[in-house]
mmCIF file of C-alpha atoms in Angstrom:
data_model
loop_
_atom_site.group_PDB
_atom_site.id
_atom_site.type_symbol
_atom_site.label_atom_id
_atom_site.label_comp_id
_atom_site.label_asym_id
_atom_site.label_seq_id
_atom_site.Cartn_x
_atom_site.Cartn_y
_atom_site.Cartn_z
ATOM 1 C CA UNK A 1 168.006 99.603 70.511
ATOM 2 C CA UNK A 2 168.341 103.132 71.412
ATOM 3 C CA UNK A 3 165.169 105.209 72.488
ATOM 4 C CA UNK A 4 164.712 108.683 72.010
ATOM 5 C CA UNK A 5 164.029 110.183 75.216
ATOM 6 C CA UNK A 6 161.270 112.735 73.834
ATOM 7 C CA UNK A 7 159.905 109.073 72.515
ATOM 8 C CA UNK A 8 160.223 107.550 76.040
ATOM 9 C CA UNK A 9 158.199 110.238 77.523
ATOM 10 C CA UNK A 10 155.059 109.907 74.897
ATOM 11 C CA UNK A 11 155.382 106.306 75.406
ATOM 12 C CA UNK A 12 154.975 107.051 79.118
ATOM 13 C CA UNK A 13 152.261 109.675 78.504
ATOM 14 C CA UNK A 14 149.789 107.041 76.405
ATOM 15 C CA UNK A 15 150.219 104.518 78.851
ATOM 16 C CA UNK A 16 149.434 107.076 81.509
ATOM 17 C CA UNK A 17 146.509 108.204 79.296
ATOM 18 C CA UNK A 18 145.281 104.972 78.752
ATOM 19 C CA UNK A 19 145.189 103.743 82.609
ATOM 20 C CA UNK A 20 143.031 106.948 83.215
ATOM 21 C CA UNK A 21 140.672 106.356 80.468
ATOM 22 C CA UNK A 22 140.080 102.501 82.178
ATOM 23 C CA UNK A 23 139.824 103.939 85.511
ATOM 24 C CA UNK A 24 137.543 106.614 84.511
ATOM 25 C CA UNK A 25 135.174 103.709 82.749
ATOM 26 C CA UNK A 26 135.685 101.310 85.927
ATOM 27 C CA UNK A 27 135.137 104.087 88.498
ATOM 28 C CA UNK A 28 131.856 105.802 86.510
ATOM 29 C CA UNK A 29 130.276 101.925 86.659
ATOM 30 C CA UNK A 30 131.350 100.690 89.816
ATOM 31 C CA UNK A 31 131.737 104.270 91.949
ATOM 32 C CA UNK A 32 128.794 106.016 89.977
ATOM 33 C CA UNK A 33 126.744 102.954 89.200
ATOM 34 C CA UNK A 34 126.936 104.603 85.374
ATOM 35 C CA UNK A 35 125.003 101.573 83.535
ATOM 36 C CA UNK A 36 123.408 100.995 80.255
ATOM 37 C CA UNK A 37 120.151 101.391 79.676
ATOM 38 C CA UNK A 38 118.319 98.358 79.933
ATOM 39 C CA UNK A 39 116.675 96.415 76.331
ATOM 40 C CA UNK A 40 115.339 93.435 77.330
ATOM 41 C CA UNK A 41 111.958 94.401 77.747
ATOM 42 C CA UNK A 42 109.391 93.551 75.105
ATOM 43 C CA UNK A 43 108.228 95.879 73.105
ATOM 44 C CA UNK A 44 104.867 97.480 72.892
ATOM 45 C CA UNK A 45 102.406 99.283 70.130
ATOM 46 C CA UNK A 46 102.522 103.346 70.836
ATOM 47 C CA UNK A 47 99.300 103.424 69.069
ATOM 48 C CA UNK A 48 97.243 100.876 71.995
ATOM 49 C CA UNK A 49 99.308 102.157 74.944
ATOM 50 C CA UNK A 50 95.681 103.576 76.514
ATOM 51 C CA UNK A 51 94.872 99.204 76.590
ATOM 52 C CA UNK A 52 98.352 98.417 77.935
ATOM 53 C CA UNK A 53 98.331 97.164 81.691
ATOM 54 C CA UNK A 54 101.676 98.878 82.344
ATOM 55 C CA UNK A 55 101.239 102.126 80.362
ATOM 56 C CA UNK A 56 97.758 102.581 80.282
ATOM 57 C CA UNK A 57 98.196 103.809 83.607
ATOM 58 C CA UNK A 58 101.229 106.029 84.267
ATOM 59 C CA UNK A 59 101.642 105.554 87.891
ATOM 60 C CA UNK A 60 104.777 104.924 90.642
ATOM 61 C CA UNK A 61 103.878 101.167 92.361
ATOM 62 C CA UNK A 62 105.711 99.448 95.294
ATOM 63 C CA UNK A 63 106.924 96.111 94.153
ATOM 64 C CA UNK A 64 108.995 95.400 97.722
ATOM 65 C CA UNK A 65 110.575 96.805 100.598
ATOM 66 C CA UNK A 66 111.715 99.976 99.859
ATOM 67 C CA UNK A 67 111.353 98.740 95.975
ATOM 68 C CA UNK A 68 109.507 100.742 93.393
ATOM 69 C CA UNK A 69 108.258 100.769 89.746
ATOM 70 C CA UNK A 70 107.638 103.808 88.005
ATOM 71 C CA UNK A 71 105.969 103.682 84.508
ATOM 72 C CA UNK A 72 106.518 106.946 82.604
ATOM 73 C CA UNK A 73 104.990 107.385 79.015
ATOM 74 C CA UNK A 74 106.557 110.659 77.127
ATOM 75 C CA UNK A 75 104.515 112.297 74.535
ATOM 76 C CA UNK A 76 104.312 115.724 72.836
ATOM 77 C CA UNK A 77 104.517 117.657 74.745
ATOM 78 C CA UNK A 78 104.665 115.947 78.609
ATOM 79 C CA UNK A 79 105.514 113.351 81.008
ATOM 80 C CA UNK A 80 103.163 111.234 82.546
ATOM 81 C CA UNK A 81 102.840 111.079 85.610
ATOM 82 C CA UNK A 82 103.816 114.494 86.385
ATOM 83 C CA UNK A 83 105.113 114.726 89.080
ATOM 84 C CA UNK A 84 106.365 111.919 89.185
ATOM 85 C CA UNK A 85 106.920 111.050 93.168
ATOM 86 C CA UNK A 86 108.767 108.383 95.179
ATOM 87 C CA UNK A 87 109.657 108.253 98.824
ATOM 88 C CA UNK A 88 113.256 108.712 100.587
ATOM 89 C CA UNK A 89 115.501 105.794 100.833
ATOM 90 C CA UNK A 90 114.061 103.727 97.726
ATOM 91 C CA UNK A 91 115.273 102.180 94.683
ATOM 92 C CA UNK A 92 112.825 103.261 91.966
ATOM 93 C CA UNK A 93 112.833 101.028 88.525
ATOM 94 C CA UNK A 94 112.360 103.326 85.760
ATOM 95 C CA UNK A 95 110.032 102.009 82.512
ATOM 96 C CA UNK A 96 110.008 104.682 79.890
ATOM 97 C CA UNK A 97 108.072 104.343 76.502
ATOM 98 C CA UNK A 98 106.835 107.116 74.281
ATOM 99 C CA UNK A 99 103.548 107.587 72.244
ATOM 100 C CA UNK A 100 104.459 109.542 69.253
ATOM 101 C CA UNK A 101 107.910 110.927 68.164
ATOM 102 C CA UNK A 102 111.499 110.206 69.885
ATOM 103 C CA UNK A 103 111.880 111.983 73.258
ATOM 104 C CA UNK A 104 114.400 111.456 76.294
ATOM 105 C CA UNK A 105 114.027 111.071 79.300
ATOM 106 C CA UNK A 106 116.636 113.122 81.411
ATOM 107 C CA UNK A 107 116.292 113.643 85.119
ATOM 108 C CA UNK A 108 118.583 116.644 86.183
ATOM 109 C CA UNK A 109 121.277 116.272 88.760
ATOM 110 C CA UNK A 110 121.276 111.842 88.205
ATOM 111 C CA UNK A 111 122.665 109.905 85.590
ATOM 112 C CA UNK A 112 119.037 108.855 84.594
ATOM 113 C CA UNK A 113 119.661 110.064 80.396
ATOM 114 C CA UNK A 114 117.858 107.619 78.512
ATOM 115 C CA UNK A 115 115.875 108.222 74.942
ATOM 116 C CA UNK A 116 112.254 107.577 75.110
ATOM 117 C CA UNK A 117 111.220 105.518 71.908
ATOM 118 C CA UNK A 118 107.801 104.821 70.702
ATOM 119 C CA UNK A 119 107.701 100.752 70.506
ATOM 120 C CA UNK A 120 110.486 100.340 72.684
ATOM 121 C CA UNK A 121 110.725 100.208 76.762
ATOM 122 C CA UNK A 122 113.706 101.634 78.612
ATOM 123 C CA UNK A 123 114.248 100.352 81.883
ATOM 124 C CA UNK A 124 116.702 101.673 84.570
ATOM 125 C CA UNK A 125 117.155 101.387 88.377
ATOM 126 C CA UNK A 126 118.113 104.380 90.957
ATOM 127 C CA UNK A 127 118.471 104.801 94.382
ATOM 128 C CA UNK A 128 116.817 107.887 95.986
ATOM 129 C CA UNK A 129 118.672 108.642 99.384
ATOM 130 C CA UNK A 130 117.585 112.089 99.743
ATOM 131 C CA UNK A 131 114.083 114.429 100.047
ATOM 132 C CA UNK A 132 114.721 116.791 97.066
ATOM 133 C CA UNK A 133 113.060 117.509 93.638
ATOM 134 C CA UNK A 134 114.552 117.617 90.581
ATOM 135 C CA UNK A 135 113.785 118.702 86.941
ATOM 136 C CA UNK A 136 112.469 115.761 83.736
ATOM 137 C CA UNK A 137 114.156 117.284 80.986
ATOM 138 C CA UNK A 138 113.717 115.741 77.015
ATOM 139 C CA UNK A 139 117.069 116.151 75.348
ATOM 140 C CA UNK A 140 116.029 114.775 72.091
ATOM 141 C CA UNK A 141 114.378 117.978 69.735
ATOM 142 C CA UNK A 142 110.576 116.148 69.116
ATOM 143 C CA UNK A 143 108.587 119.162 67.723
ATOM 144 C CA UNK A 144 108.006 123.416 68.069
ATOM 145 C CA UNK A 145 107.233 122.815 71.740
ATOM 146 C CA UNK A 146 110.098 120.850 72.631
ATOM 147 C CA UNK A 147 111.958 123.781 74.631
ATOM 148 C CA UNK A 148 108.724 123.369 77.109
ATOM 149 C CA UNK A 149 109.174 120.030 77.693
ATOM 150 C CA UNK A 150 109.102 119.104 81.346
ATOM 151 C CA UNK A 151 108.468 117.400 84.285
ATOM 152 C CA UNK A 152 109.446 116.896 88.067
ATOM 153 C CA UNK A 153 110.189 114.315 90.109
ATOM 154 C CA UNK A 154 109.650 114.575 93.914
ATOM 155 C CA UNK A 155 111.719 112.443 96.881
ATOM 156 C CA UNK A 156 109.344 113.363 99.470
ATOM 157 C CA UNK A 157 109.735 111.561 103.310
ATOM 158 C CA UNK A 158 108.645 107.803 104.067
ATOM 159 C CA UNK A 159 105.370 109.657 106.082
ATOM 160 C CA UNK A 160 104.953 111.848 103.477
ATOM 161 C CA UNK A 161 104.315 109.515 100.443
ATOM 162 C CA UNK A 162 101.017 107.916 99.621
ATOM 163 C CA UNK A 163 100.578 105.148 97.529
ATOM 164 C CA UNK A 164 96.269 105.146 97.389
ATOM 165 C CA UNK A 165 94.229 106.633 94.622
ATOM 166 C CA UNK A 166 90.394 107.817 95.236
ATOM 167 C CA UNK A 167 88.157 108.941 93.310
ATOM 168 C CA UNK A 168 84.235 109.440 93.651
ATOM 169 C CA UNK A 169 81.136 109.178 91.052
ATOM 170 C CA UNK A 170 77.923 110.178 92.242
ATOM 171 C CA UNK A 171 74.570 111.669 91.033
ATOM 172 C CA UNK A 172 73.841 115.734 90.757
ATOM 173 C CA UNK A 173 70.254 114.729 90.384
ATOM 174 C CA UNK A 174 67.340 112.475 91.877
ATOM 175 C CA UNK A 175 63.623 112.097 91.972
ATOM 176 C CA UNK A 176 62.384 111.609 95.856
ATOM 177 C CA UNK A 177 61.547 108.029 94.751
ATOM 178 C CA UNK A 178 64.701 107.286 94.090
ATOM 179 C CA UNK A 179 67.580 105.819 95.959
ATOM 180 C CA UNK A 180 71.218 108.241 95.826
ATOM 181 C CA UNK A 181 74.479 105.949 95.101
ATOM 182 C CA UNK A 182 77.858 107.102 96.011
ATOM 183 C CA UNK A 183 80.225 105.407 94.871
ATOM 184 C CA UNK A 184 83.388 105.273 96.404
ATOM 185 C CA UNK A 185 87.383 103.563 94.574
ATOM 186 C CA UNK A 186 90.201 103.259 96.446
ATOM 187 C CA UNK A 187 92.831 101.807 94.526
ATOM 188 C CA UNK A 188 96.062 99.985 96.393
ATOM 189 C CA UNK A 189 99.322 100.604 94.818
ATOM 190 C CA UNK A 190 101.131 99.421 98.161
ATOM 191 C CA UNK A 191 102.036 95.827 98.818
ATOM 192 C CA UNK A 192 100.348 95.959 102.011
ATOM 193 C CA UNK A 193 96.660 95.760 102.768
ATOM 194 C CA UNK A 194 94.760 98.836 103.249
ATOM 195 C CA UNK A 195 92.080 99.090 105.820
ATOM 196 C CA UNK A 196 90.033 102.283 105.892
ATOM 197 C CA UNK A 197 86.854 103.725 106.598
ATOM 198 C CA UNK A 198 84.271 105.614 103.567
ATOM 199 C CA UNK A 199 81.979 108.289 105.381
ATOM 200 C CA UNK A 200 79.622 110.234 103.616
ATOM 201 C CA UNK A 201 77.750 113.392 105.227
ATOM 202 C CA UNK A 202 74.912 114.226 103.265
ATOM 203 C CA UNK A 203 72.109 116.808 104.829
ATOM 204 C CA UNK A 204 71.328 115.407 108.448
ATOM 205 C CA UNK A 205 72.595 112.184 108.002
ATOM 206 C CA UNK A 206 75.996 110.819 108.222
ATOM 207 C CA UNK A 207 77.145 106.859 107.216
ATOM 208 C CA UNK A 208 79.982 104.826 107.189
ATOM 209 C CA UNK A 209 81.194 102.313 105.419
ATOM 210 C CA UNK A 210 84.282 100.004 106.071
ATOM 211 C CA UNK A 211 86.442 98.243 103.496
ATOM 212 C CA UNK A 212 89.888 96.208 103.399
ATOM 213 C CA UNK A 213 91.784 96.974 100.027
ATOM 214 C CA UNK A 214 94.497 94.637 99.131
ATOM 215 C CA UNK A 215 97.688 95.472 98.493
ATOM 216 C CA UNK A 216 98.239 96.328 94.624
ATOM 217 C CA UNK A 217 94.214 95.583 94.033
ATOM 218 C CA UNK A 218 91.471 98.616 93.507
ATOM 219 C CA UNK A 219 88.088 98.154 95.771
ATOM 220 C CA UNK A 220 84.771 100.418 95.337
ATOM 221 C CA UNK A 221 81.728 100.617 98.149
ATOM 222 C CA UNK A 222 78.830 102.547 97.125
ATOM 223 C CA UNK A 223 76.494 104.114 99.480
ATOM 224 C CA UNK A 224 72.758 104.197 99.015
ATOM 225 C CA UNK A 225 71.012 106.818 100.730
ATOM 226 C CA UNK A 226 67.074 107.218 100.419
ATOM 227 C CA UNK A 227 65.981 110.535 98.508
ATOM 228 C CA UNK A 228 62.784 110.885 100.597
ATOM 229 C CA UNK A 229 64.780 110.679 103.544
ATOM 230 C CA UNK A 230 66.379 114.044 102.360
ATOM 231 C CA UNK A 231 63.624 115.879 100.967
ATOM 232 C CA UNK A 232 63.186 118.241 97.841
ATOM 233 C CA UNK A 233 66.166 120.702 97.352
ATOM 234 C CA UNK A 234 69.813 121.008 96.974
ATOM 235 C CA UNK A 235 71.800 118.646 99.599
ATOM 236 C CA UNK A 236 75.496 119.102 99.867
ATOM 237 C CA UNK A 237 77.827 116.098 100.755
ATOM 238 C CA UNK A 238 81.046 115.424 101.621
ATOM 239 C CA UNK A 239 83.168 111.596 101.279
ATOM 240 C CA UNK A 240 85.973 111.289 103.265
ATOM 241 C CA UNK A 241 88.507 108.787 103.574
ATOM 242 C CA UNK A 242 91.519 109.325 105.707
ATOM 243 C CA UNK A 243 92.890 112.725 104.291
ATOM 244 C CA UNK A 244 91.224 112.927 101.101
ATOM 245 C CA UNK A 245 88.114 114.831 101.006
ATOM 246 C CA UNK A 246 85.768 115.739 97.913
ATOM 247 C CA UNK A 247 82.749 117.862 98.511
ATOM 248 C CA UNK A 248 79.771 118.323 96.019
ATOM 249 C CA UNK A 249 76.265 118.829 95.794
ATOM 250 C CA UNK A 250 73.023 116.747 95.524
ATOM 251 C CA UNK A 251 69.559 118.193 93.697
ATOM 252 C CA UNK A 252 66.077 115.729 94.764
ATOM 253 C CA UNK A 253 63.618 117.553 92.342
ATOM 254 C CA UNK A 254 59.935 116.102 91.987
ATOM 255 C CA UNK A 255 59.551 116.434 87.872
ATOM 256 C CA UNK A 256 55.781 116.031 88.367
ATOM 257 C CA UNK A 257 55.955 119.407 90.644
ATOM 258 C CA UNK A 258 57.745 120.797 87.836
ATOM 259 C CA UNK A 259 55.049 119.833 85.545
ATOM 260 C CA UNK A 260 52.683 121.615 87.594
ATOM 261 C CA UNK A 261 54.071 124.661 88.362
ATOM 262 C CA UNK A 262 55.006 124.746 84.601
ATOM 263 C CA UNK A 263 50.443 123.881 84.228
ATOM 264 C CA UNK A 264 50.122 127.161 86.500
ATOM 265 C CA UNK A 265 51.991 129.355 84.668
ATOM 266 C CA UNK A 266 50.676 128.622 81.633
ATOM 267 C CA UNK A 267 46.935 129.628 83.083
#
């Protein structure tokens, strides 16, 4: 059988064609690490994601060596967390859900391109090599402010990234009989334990308090200090725990003094 030659040469050109598109496909998985999204994980109720333990709490958690889980909820108009942020040199696990309408979940420069569904989890692994930051983009149009949807994510250094939450509740107001509590949560989000040490500065006085928090657990210490000990007036105080630092200010007021300068002016 005789073959054109013109034939010959599209023959040659498809088979040519169709090598490229398979090494294209083999080189964007293998080369790239191009992968599909991930489905197995079960899915949730948008409406109670405030009461779920993973996304009731958008956060970034270590889960091993160098090994990290970030839990991103998308939502009109945001990302949370934002910014999201993970240290150099880690492989971050991605878990994206969404709370109301259909949004993506698109991190600029990576092939992280994933659409956020309400009721469904997404789940995708990256490596991180590199400090940089780069733009959280939604691709999918979810509403009038969808052109301002965005977040960042930040590779910051190993010495640079801090895995430990704080936060303080205390009084603005006590009585002289009464006793001040400062209260004091550190929450873990490391594997390994945390030992630290709560000091409070309030007027003259100055206390410690140590505590062990272990790894992936929240702790609280509260600090009683005696009002009389202060005295009437305004009192300001400072908690400190390694670098974080809140400040604020403490009122012991004597209502019955009130009362009677209130008596006095009324004479």
């Amino acid at each position: 059988m005789n073959i054109h030659t013109y034939e010959k040469l599209w023959l040659v050109a498809a088979m040519l064609l169709i090598v490229t598109f398979i090494a294209t496909i083999t080189y964007g998985s293998v080369g790239l690490g191009i992968a599909m999204v991930g489905d197995q994980q079960p899915t949730v109720e948008p409406t109670e994601l405030s009461d779920d333990e993973r996304f009731g709490d958008p956060r970034v958690e270590q889960v091993g060596e160098n090994e990290y889980e970030a839990y991103v909820v998308a939502q009109t108009f945001r990302y949370q967390p934002d910014p999201i942020e993970v240290p150099e040199n880690s492989q971050v696990t991605f878990y994206v859900t969404a709370r109301d309408v259909i949004h993506s979940f698109s991190i600029v420069g990576t092939n992280v391109n994933t659409m956020a569904i309400p009721g469904e989890i997404a789940e995708m692994t990256v490596e991180f090599d590199e400090v940089g930051e780069y733009g959280v983009v939604c691709n999918e149009y979810c509403g009038p402010g969808h052109h301002d949807m965005e977040g960042e994510l930040h590779v910051v250094p190993a010495e640079e990234f801090d895995l430990v939450d704080h936060s303080v509740d205390t009084p603005t107001e006590v009585e002289p009989d009464d006793e001040a509590e400062f209260t004091v949560e550190i929450r873990n989000r490391q594997l390994d334990d945390l030992e630290t040490t709560v000091v409070l500065e309030v007027g003259d006085e100055t206390l410690e308090e140590e505590l062990v928090v272990a790894g992936g657990e929240t702790s609280e210490t509260t600090i009683g200090v005696d009002a009389a000990d202060l005295g009437e007036g305004d009192h300001d105080w400072t908690i400190t725990v390694d670098e974080f630092e809140e400040t604020g200010t403490l009122s012991v007021v004597d209502p019955d003094a009130e009362d009677d300068d209130r008596g006095d002016d009324d004479e």
